[in-house]
Amino acid sequence: MQFNSRAIALLVAICVAIITTAFLYLVPNITTTSIVIAFLLSFSSSYILVRLVLEFLFFRQIETIYDSLKKIKDSELVLRGKLSSVNPLKRINREISSFARSKEKEIEELKERENFRREFIADVSHELKTPIFSAQGFVHTLLDGAINDKEVRKKFLKKAAKSLDALDLLVQDILTISQIESGEIKMHFENFDMRAMCTEILEQLEDKAEKAGIDLKMSKKYKEPIIVRGDYRRIYQVMINLISNAIKYTRAGGQAKISFKELKENKIRISVSDNGRGIPESDISRIFERFYRVDKSRSREKGGTGLGLSIVKHIIESHESEIMVKSEYKVGSEFYFDLNKASYIDKVEEGWEEDYA
Ligand code: ADP
């Protein structure tokens, strides 16, 4: 049933008119014309009165509240139809409830973000403490007298420098991750040769691998360029992180390898595998978390910040892909992700037609 000022006024007016007429019947010698006139008069006056009271004192006020609500509500909560077409009290109740629900959701999100920020700050301060305290310790020991011994001086200065280098790496990684998480870093997609990128990275990490006694190589299966679509700099960063980890967490005499696999739907799978220490099953699901390390002291000793894999995860997800891992403790690990291959048209536009002719 429609519940508006007109319906209410009509109902009340009929009731008043009936009651008035009923009373008039009690008056002796009253004519039918007088009763009809009394009925019409009481009906119309009650109708006008009730309607005016409802419209101006009640519904107009509700409509004003409703309009203000409409202005402050989120755009997703669209208010449809006119107020007068439905029960205004029910409607305003419904609107206030949905408004409250949306605000509640917003508050939840803000709380979550606040928790995340608080945790992040706590983690960062904790992580910064280690290299700062260590550098501070070496410098103070030198100032307290060790500076006079040539041998000790050099050793301590080297250690202080190593701690400061670790601090520099950590700050860089923290900046990267907070920029990625706050959406400040935008991906710049372009077509590039993944194989050429990996060759460059192998050259860059050759020394590091040699020093660690690791045989670092790339699968020879693909001789042709592998043109993919992605952010060159960011994918470079991903590969450096994955290959550096493969070197860091593999004993001397071990192997680290980059390989590619053609997939359906124009995708290519890029993997970095090693036969190193592997990751215990209970830790696998956590290694992509910020600052999570399986072995904290070993990671620090190897210059790890604990942020590498979370940066990798963010970058790969920005490419609408997923970083995956297979690992067996004390056997080895394989990290892999898929990228879209650039279409033939893109290759031609970028001057690759010779390679694909
Ligand atoms: P870190 O700077 O400590 O290397 P990452 O985020 O890159 O931080 O990696 C997180 C943890 O995952 C590492 O501390 C290590 O315990 C584990 N991990 C990563 N890559 C490998 C790997 N190839 N082999 C074994 N463990 C690995």
CSV table of C-alpha atoms and ligand atoms in Angstrom, one decimal:
chain,number,residue,atom,x,y,z
A,1,MET,CA,0.0,0.0,0.0
A,2,GLN,CA,1.2,3.5,-0.9
A,3,PHE,CA,1.9,5.5,2.2
A,4,ASN,CA,2.0,9.2,1.5
A,5,SER,CA,0.5,12.4,2.7
A,6,ARG,CA,-2.5,12.2,0.3
A,7,ALA,CA,-3.4,8.7,1.3
A,8,ILE,CA,-3.1,9.5,5.0
A,9,ALA,CA,-5.1,12.8,4.6
A,10,LEU,CA,-7.8,10.9,2.7
A,11,LEU,CA,-8.1,8.2,5.3
A,12,VAL,CA,-8.3,10.7,8.2
A,13,ALA,CA,-10.8,12.9,6.4
A,14,ILE,CA,-13.1,10.0,5.7
A,15,CYS,CA,-13.0,8.9,9.3
A,16,VAL,CA,-13.7,12.4,10.6
A,17,ALA,CA,-16.5,12.9,8.1
A,18,ILE,CA,-18.1,9.6,9.1
A,19,ILE,CA,-17.9,10.3,12.8
A,20,THR,CA,-19.3,13.9,12.4
A,21,THR,CA,-22.2,12.6,10.2
A,22,ALA,CA,-22.9,9.8,12.7
A,23,PHE,CA,-23.2,12.4,15.5
A,24,LEU,CA,-25.5,14.6,13.4
A,25,TYR,CA,-27.9,11.6,13.1
A,26,LEU,CA,-28.5,12.0,16.8
A,27,VAL,CA,-29.7,15.5,16.4
A,28,PRO,CA,-33.6,15.5,16.0
A,29,ASN,CA,-35.2,16.8,12.8
A,30,ILE,CA,-32.0,17.2,10.9
A,31,THR,CA,-32.4,17.2,7.1
A,32,THR,CA,-30.4,14.9,4.8
A,33,THR,CA,-29.1,18.0,2.9
A,34,SER,CA,-27.6,19.3,6.2
A,35,ILE,CA,-26.0,15.9,6.8
A,36,VAL,CA,-24.5,15.8,3.3
A,37,ILE,CA,-23.2,19.4,3.7
A,38,ALA,CA,-21.7,18.5,7.1
A,39,PHE,CA,-20.1,15.4,5.6
A,40,LEU,CA,-18.6,17.3,2.7
A,41,LEU,CA,-17.4,20.2,4.9
A,42,SER,CA,-15.9,18.0,7.6
A,43,PHE,CA,-14.3,15.8,4.9
A,44,SER,CA,-12.7,18.6,2.9
A,45,SER,CA,-11.6,20.6,5.9
A,46,SER,CA,-10.0,17.6,7.6
A,47,TYR,CA,-8.4,16.5,4.3
A,48,ILE,CA,-6.8,20.0,3.7
A,49,LEU,CA,-5.7,20.3,7.3
A,50,VAL,CA,-4.1,16.9,7.6
A,51,ARG,CA,-2.5,17.2,4.2
A,52,LEU,CA,-1.1,20.6,5.0
A,53,VAL,CA,0.3,19.5,8.4
A,54,LEU,CA,1.8,16.4,6.9
A,55,GLU,CA,3.3,18.1,3.8
A,56,PHE,CA,4.7,21.2,5.5
A,57,LEU,CA,5.6,20.0,9.0
A,58,PHE,CA,6.5,16.4,8.4
A,59,PHE,CA,7.2,15.2,4.8
A,60,ARG,CA,9.0,18.4,3.8
A,61,GLN,CA,11.3,18.1,6.8
A,62,ILE,CA,12.0,14.4,5.9
A,63,GLU,CA,12.6,15.4,2.4
A,64,THR,CA,15.2,18.0,3.5
A,65,ILE,CA,17.0,15.3,5.6
A,66,TYR,CA,16.8,13.0,2.7
A,67,ASP,CA,18.3,15.5,0.3
A,68,SER,CA,21.2,16.2,2.7
A,69,LEU,CA,21.8,12.5,3.0
A,70,LYS,CA,21.8,12.2,-0.8
A,71,LYS,CA,24.4,14.9,-1.0
A,72,ILE,CA,26.8,13.2,1.4
A,73,LYS,CA,26.3,9.7,0.3
A,74,ASP,CA,28.8,7.8,-1.8
A,75,SER,CA,28.2,7.9,-5.5
A,76,GLU,CA,27.9,4.1,-5.6
A,77,LEU,CA,24.7,4.3,-3.5
A,78,VAL,CA,22.4,5.8,-6.0
A,79,LEU,CA,19.0,7.0,-4.7
A,80,ARG,CA,16.4,6.4,-7.3
A,81,GLY,CA,12.8,7.7,-7.6
A,82,LYS,CA,10.9,10.3,-5.8
A,83,LEU,CA,10.4,10.4,-2.1
A,84,SER,CA,6.6,10.7,-2.4
A,85,SER,CA,6.3,7.4,-4.4
A,86,VAL,CA,7.3,5.1,-1.5
A,87,ASN,CA,6.8,5.2,2.3
A,88,PRO,CA,9.1,8.0,3.2
A,89,LEU,CA,9.9,6.8,6.7
A,90,LYS,CA,10.8,3.3,5.4
A,91,ARG,CA,12.8,4.8,2.7
A,92,ILE,CA,14.8,7.2,4.9
A,93,ASN,CA,15.4,4.3,7.3
A,94,ARG,CA,16.7,2.2,4.4
A,95,GLU,CA,18.9,5.0,3.2
A,96,ILE,CA,20.4,5.7,6.6
A,97,SER,CA,21.1,2.0,7.1
A,98,SER,CA,22.9,1.7,3.8
A,99,PHE,CA,24.8,4.9,4.4
A,100,ALA,CA,25.8,3.6,7.9
A,101,ARG,CA,26.9,0.3,6.3
A,102,SER,CA,29.1,2.1,3.7
A,103,LYS,CA,30.7,4.3,6.4
A,104,GLU,CA,31.3,1.2,8.5
A,105,LYS,CA,33.1,-0.4,5.6
A,106,GLU,CA,35.2,2.7,5.1
A,107,ILE,CA,36.1,2.8,8.8
A,108,GLU,CA,37.2,-0.9,8.6
A,109,GLU,CA,39.4,-0.2,5.6
A,110,LEU,CA,40.9,2.8,7.3
A,111,LYS,CA,41.6,0.7,10.4
A,112,GLU,CA,43.2,-2.0,8.3
A,113,ARG,CA,45.4,0.6,6.6
A,114,GLU,CA,46.3,2.1,9.9
A,115,ASN,CA,47.3,-1.3,11.3
A,116,PHE,CA,49.3,-2.0,8.2
A,117,ARG,CA,51.1,1.4,8.5
A,118,ARG,CA,51.8,0.8,12.2
A,119,GLU,CA,53.2,-2.7,11.5
A,120,PHE,CA,55.3,-1.4,8.6
A,121,ILE,CA,56.8,1.4,10.7
A,122,ALA,CA,57.6,-1.1,13.6
A,123,ASP,CA,59.2,-3.6,11.1
A,124,VAL,CA,61.2,-0.9,9.4
A,125,SER,CA,62.5,0.6,12.7
A,126,HIS,CA,63.4,-2.9,13.9
A,127,GLU,CA,65.3,-3.6,10.6
A,128,LEU,CA,67.1,-0.3,10.6
A,129,LYS,CA,68.4,-0.8,14.1
A,130,THR,CA,70.7,-3.7,13.2
A,131,PRO,CA,73.0,-2.0,10.7
A,132,ILE,CA,72.8,1.3,12.5
A,133,PHE,CA,73.8,-0.2,15.9
A,134,SER,CA,76.5,-2.3,14.3
A,135,ALA,CA,78.1,0.7,12.4
A,136,GLN,CA,77.7,2.8,15.6
A,137,GLY,CA,79.5,0.1,17.6
A,138,PHE,CA,82.5,-0.1,15.3
A,139,VAL,CA,82.9,3.7,15.1
A,140,HIS,CA,82.7,4.1,18.9
A,141,THR,CA,85.2,1.3,19.5
A,142,LEU,CA,87.6,3.1,17.1
A,143,LEU,CA,87.0,6.4,18.9
A,144,ASP,CA,87.6,4.7,22.2
A,145,GLY,CA,91.2,3.8,21.2
A,146,ALA,CA,91.1,1.1,18.6
A,147,ILE,CA,91.9,3.8,16.0
A,148,ASN,CA,95.6,3.7,17.1
A,149,ASP,CA,96.1,0.1,16.0
A,150,LYS,CA,96.5,0.1,12.3
A,151,GLU,CA,95.3,-3.5,11.8
A,152,VAL,CA,92.2,-3.1,14.0
A,153,ARG,CA,91.4,0.3,12.5
A,154,LYS,CA,91.2,-1.1,9.0
A,155,LYS,CA,89.2,-4.1,10.0
A,156,PHE,CA,86.7,-2.0,12.0
A,157,LEU,CA,86.4,0.6,9.3
A,158,LYS,CA,85.7,-2.2,6.8
A,159,LYS,CA,83.0,-3.6,9.0
A,160,ALA,CA,81.4,-0.2,9.6
A,161,ALA,CA,81.4,0.4,5.8
A,162,LYS,CA,79.7,-3.0,5.3
A,163,SER,CA,77.0,-2.2,7.8
A,164,LEU,CA,76.4,1.2,6.1
A,165,ASP,CA,76.2,-0.5,2.7
A,166,ALA,CA,73.6,-2.8,4.2
A,167,LEU,CA,71.7,0.2,5.6
A,168,ASP,CA,71.8,1.8,2.1
A,169,LEU,CA,70.4,-1.3,0.5
A,170,LEU,CA,67.7,-1.6,3.1
A,171,VAL,CA,66.6,2.0,2.7
A,172,GLN,CA,66.5,1.6,-1.1
A,173,ASP,CA,64.3,-1.5,-0.7
A,174,ILE,CA,62.1,0.2,1.8
A,175,LEU,CA,61.6,3.1,-0.5
A,176,THR,CA,60.8,0.8,-3.4
A,177,ILE,CA,58.3,-1.3,-1.5
A,178,SER,CA,56.5,1.7,0.0
A,179,GLN,CA,56.4,3.4,-3.4
A,180,ILE,CA,55.0,0.3,-5.0
A,181,GLU,CA,52.5,-0.3,-2.2
A,182,SER,CA,51.2,3.3,-2.2
A,183,GLY,CA,50.9,3.1,-6.0
A,184,GLU,CA,53.5,5.9,-6.6
A,185,ILE,CA,55.4,3.7,-9.0
A,186,LYS,CA,53.6,3.2,-12.3
A,187,MET,CA,54.6,0.4,-14.6
A,188,HIS,CA,55.9,1.4,-18.0
A,189,PHE,CA,55.0,-1.4,-20.4
A,190,GLU,CA,57.1,-1.9,-23.4
A,191,ASN,CA,58.3,-4.8,-25.6
A,192,PHE,CA,61.7,-6.2,-24.9
A,193,ASP,CA,63.9,-9.2,-25.4
A,194,MET,CA,63.8,-11.3,-22.2
A,195,ARG,CA,66.7,-13.4,-23.4
A,196,ALA,CA,68.9,-10.4,-24.0
A,197,MET,CA,68.0,-9.1,-20.5
A,198,CYS,CA,69.0,-12.3,-18.9
A,199,THR,CA,72.3,-12.4,-20.8
A,200,GLU,CA,73.0,-8.9,-19.4
A,201,ILE,CA,72.1,-10.0,-15.9
A,202,LEU,CA,74.3,-13.0,-16.1
A,203,GLU,CA,77.3,-10.8,-17.1
A,204,GLN,CA,76.5,-8.5,-14.2
A,205,LEU,CA,76.3,-11.3,-11.6
A,206,GLU,CA,79.1,-13.5,-13.1
A,207,ASP,CA,81.7,-12.3,-10.6
A,208,LYS,CA,79.4,-12.7,-7.6
A,209,ALA,CA,78.5,-16.3,-8.7
A,210,GLU,CA,82.2,-17.1,-9.3
A,211,LYS,CA,83.2,-15.8,-5.8
A,212,ALA,CA,80.4,-18.0,-4.3
A,213,GLY,CA,81.5,-21.0,-6.4
A,214,ILE,CA,78.2,-21.2,-8.1
A,215,ASP,CA,77.8,-22.3,-11.7
A,216,LEU,CA,75.4,-19.7,-13.1
A,217,LYS,CA,73.9,-20.3,-16.5
A,218,MET,CA,71.0,-19.8,-18.9
A,219,SER,CA,69.2,-22.6,-20.8
A,220,LYS,CA,70.4,-22.8,-24.3
A,221,LYS,CA,67.1,-24.1,-25.6
A,222,TYR,CA,66.1,-20.7,-27.0
A,223,LYS,CA,68.4,-19.1,-29.5
A,224,GLU,CA,66.0,-16.5,-30.8
A,225,PRO,CA,65.0,-13.4,-28.9
A,226,ILE,CA,62.0,-13.8,-26.6
A,227,ILE,CA,60.0,-10.7,-27.0
A,228,VAL,CA,57.8,-10.1,-24.0
A,229,ARG,CA,55.6,-7.2,-22.8
A,230,GLY,CA,56.4,-5.7,-19.4
A,231,ASP,CA,58.2,-3.0,-17.5
A,232,TYR,CA,61.9,-3.5,-18.5
A,233,ARG,CA,63.4,-1.9,-15.3
A,234,ARG,CA,61.1,-3.7,-12.9
A,235,ILE,CA,61.5,-7.1,-14.6
A,236,TYR,CA,65.2,-6.6,-14.5
A,237,GLN,CA,64.9,-5.9,-10.7
A,238,VAL,CA,62.8,-9.2,-10.4
A,239,MET,CA,65.5,-11.2,-12.2
A,240,ILE,CA,68.4,-9.7,-10.2
A,241,ASN,CA,66.5,-10.5,-6.9
A,242,LEU,CA,65.7,-14.1,-7.9
A,243,ILE,CA,69.2,-14.9,-9.3
A,244,SER,CA,71.0,-13.2,-6.4
A,245,ASN,CA,68.9,-15.3,-4.0
A,246,ALA,CA,69.8,-18.5,-6.0
A,247,ILE,CA,73.4,-17.6,-5.6
A,248,LYS,CA,73.1,-16.5,-1.9
A,249,TYR,CA,71.3,-19.6,-0.8
A,250,THR,CA,73.3,-22.2,-2.6
A,251,ARG,CA,76.5,-23.8,-1.4
A,252,ALA,CA,79.8,-23.5,-3.2
A,253,GLY,CA,79.8,-26.1,-6.0
A,254,GLY,CA,76.1,-25.7,-6.6
A,255,GLN,CA,74.2,-24.5,-9.7
A,256,ALA,CA,71.8,-21.7,-10.5
A,257,LYS,CA,69.9,-21.6,-13.8
A,258,ILE,CA,67.6,-19.4,-15.8
A,259,SER,CA,65.2,-21.2,-18.2
A,260,PHE,CA,62.2,-20.4,-20.4
A,261,LYS,CA,59.2,-22.4,-21.4
A,262,GLU,CA,56.6,-21.6,-24.1
A,263,LEU,CA,53.1,-21.8,-22.7
A,264,LYS,CA,49.6,-21.6,-24.3
A,265,GLU,CA,47.9,-18.3,-24.8
A,266,ASN,CA,51.0,-16.5,-26.0
A,267,LYS,CA,52.8,-16.6,-22.7
A,268,ILE,CA,56.3,-17.5,-21.7
A,269,ARG,CA,57.3,-19.0,-18.4
A,270,ILE,CA,60.6,-17.6,-16.9
A,271,SER,CA,62.2,-19.7,-14.1
A,272,VAL,CA,65.2,-19.3,-11.9
A,273,SER,CA,66.2,-22.6,-10.2
A,274,ASP,CA,69.0,-23.7,-8.0
A,275,ASN,CA,70.1,-26.8,-6.2
A,276,GLY,CA,70.8,-24.9,-2.9
A,277,ARG,CA,69.5,-25.2,0.6
A,278,GLY,CA,65.8,-25.1,-0.4
A,279,ILE,CA,63.0,-23.8,1.8
A,280,PRO,CA,61.3,-25.8,4.6
A,281,GLU,CA,57.6,-26.5,3.7
A,282,SER,CA,56.4,-24.6,6.7
A,283,ASP,CA,58.1,-21.4,5.5
A,284,ILE,CA,57.2,-21.5,1.8
A,285,SER,CA,53.9,-19.6,2.3
A,286,ARG,CA,55.6,-16.8,4.2
A,287,ILE,CA,58.7,-16.0,2.2
A,288,PHE,CA,56.9,-13.3,0.2
A,289,GLU,CA,56.0,-11.4,3.3
A,290,ARG,CA,57.9,-8.2,4.1
A,291,PHE,CA,61.1,-8.9,6.2
A,292,TYR,CA,60.4,-12.7,6.4
A,293,ARG,CA,63.5,-14.8,6.3
A,294,VAL,CA,63.9,-18.5,6.9
A,295,ASP,CA,67.3,-17.9,8.5
A,296,LYS,CA,67.6,-14.3,9.7
A,297,SER,CA,71.3,-14.3,10.6
A,298,ARG,CA,72.3,-16.1,7.4
A,299,SER,CA,70.2,-13.7,5.2
A,300,ARG,CA,71.8,-10.6,7.0
A,301,GLU,CA,75.3,-12.1,6.7
A,302,LYS,CA,74.7,-12.5,2.9
A,303,GLY,CA,73.5,-8.9,2.7
A,304,GLY,CA,69.8,-9.7,2.5
A,305,THR,CA,67.2,-7.1,3.4
A,306,GLY,CA,64.2,-9.5,3.6
A,307,LEU,CA,62.3,-7.4,1.1
A,308,GLY,CA,63.5,-8.9,-2.2
A,309,LEU,CA,60.7,-11.4,-2.6
A,310,SER,CA,57.9,-9.0,-1.5
A,311,ILE,CA,59.2,-6.5,-4.1
A,312,VAL,CA,59.3,-9.4,-6.7
A,313,LYS,CA,55.7,-10.3,-5.8
A,314,HIS,CA,54.4,-6.8,-6.2
A,315,ILE,CA,56.1,-6.3,-9.5
A,316,ILE,CA,54.9,-9.6,-11.0
A,317,GLU,CA,51.3,-8.9,-9.7
A,318,SER,CA,51.4,-5.5,-11.5
A,319,HIS,CA,52.0,-7.5,-14.6
A,320,GLU,CA,48.8,-9.4,-13.9
A,321,SER,CA,50.8,-12.5,-13.2
A,322,GLU,CA,51.9,-14.5,-10.2
A,323,ILE,CA,55.2,-15.4,-8.7
A,324,MET,CA,55.3,-19.1,-7.9
A,325,VAL,CA,57.8,-21.3,-6.1
A,326,LYS,CA,58.6,-25.0,-5.8
A,327,SER,CA,61.1,-25.9,-3.2
A,328,GLU,CA,62.4,-28.8,-1.3
A,329,TYR,CA,64.4,-28.4,1.8
A,330,LYS,CA,68.1,-29.2,1.3
A,331,VAL,CA,67.4,-30.1,-2.4
A,332,GLY,CA,66.8,-26.8,-4.2
A,333,SER,CA,64.3,-24.2,-5.3
A,334,GLU,CA,62.6,-23.0,-8.4
A,335,PHE,CA,60.9,-19.5,-8.6
A,336,TYR,CA,58.9,-18.9,-11.8
A,337,PHE,CA,56.4,-16.5,-13.4
A,338,ASP,CA,54.7,-16.0,-16.7
A,339,LEU,CA,54.8,-13.0,-19.0
A,340,ASN,CA,52.8,-12.1,-22.1
A,341,LYS,CA,54.7,-12.5,-25.3
A,342,ALA,CA,54.5,-9.3,-27.5
A,343,SER,CA,52.3,-9.8,-30.5
A,344,TYR,CA,53.8,-10.1,-33.9
A,345,ILE,CA,52.5,-6.7,-34.9
A,346,ASP,CA,54.4,-5.1,-32.0
A,347,LYS,CA,57.5,-6.9,-33.0
A,348,VAL,CA,57.3,-5.6,-36.5
A,349,GLU,CA,56.6,-2.0,-35.3
A,350,GLU,CA,59.7,-2.2,-33.0
A,351,GLY,CA,61.9,-3.5,-35.8
A,352,TRP,CA,62.0,-7.2,-35.0
A,353,GLU,CA,60.7,-8.4,-38.3
A,354,GLU,CA,64.1,-9.8,-39.3
A,355,ASP,CA,64.2,-12.2,-36.4
A,356,TYR,CA,60.6,-13.4,-37.0
A,357,ALA,CA,60.5,-13.4,-40.8
B,1,ADP,P1,66.5,-11.8,1.7
B,1,ADP,O1,67.0,-10.4,1.5
B,1,ADP,O2,66.6,-12.3,3.1
B,1,ADP,O3,67.1,-12.8,0.7
B,1,ADP,P2,64.1,-12.3,0.3
B,1,ADP,O4,62.7,-11.6,0.4
B,1,ADP,O5,64.7,-12.2,-1.1
B,1,ADP,O6,65.0,-11.7,1.4
B,1,ADP,O7,63.8,-13.8,0.6
B,1,ADP,C1,63.2,-14.1,1.8
B,1,ADP,C2,63.7,-15.5,2.3
B,1,ADP,O8,63.3,-16.5,1.4
B,1,ADP,C3,65.2,-15.5,2.4
B,1,ADP,O9,65.6,-15.0,3.6
B,1,ADP,C4,65.5,-17.0,2.3
B,1,ADP,O10,65.3,-17.6,3.6
B,1,ADP,C5,64.3,-17.5,1.4
B,1,ADP,N1,64.8,-17.7,0.0
B,1,ADP,C6,64.6,-16.9,-1.0
B,1,ADP,N2,65.2,-17.4,-2.1
B,1,ADP,C7,65.7,-18.6,-1.8
B,1,ADP,C8,66.3,-19.6,-2.5
B,1,ADP,N3,66.6,-19.5,-3.8
B,1,ADP,N4,66.7,-20.7,-1.8
B,1,ADP,C9,66.5,-20.9,-0.5
B,1,ADP,N5,65.8,-19.9,0.2
B,1,ADP,C10,65.5,-18.8,-0.4
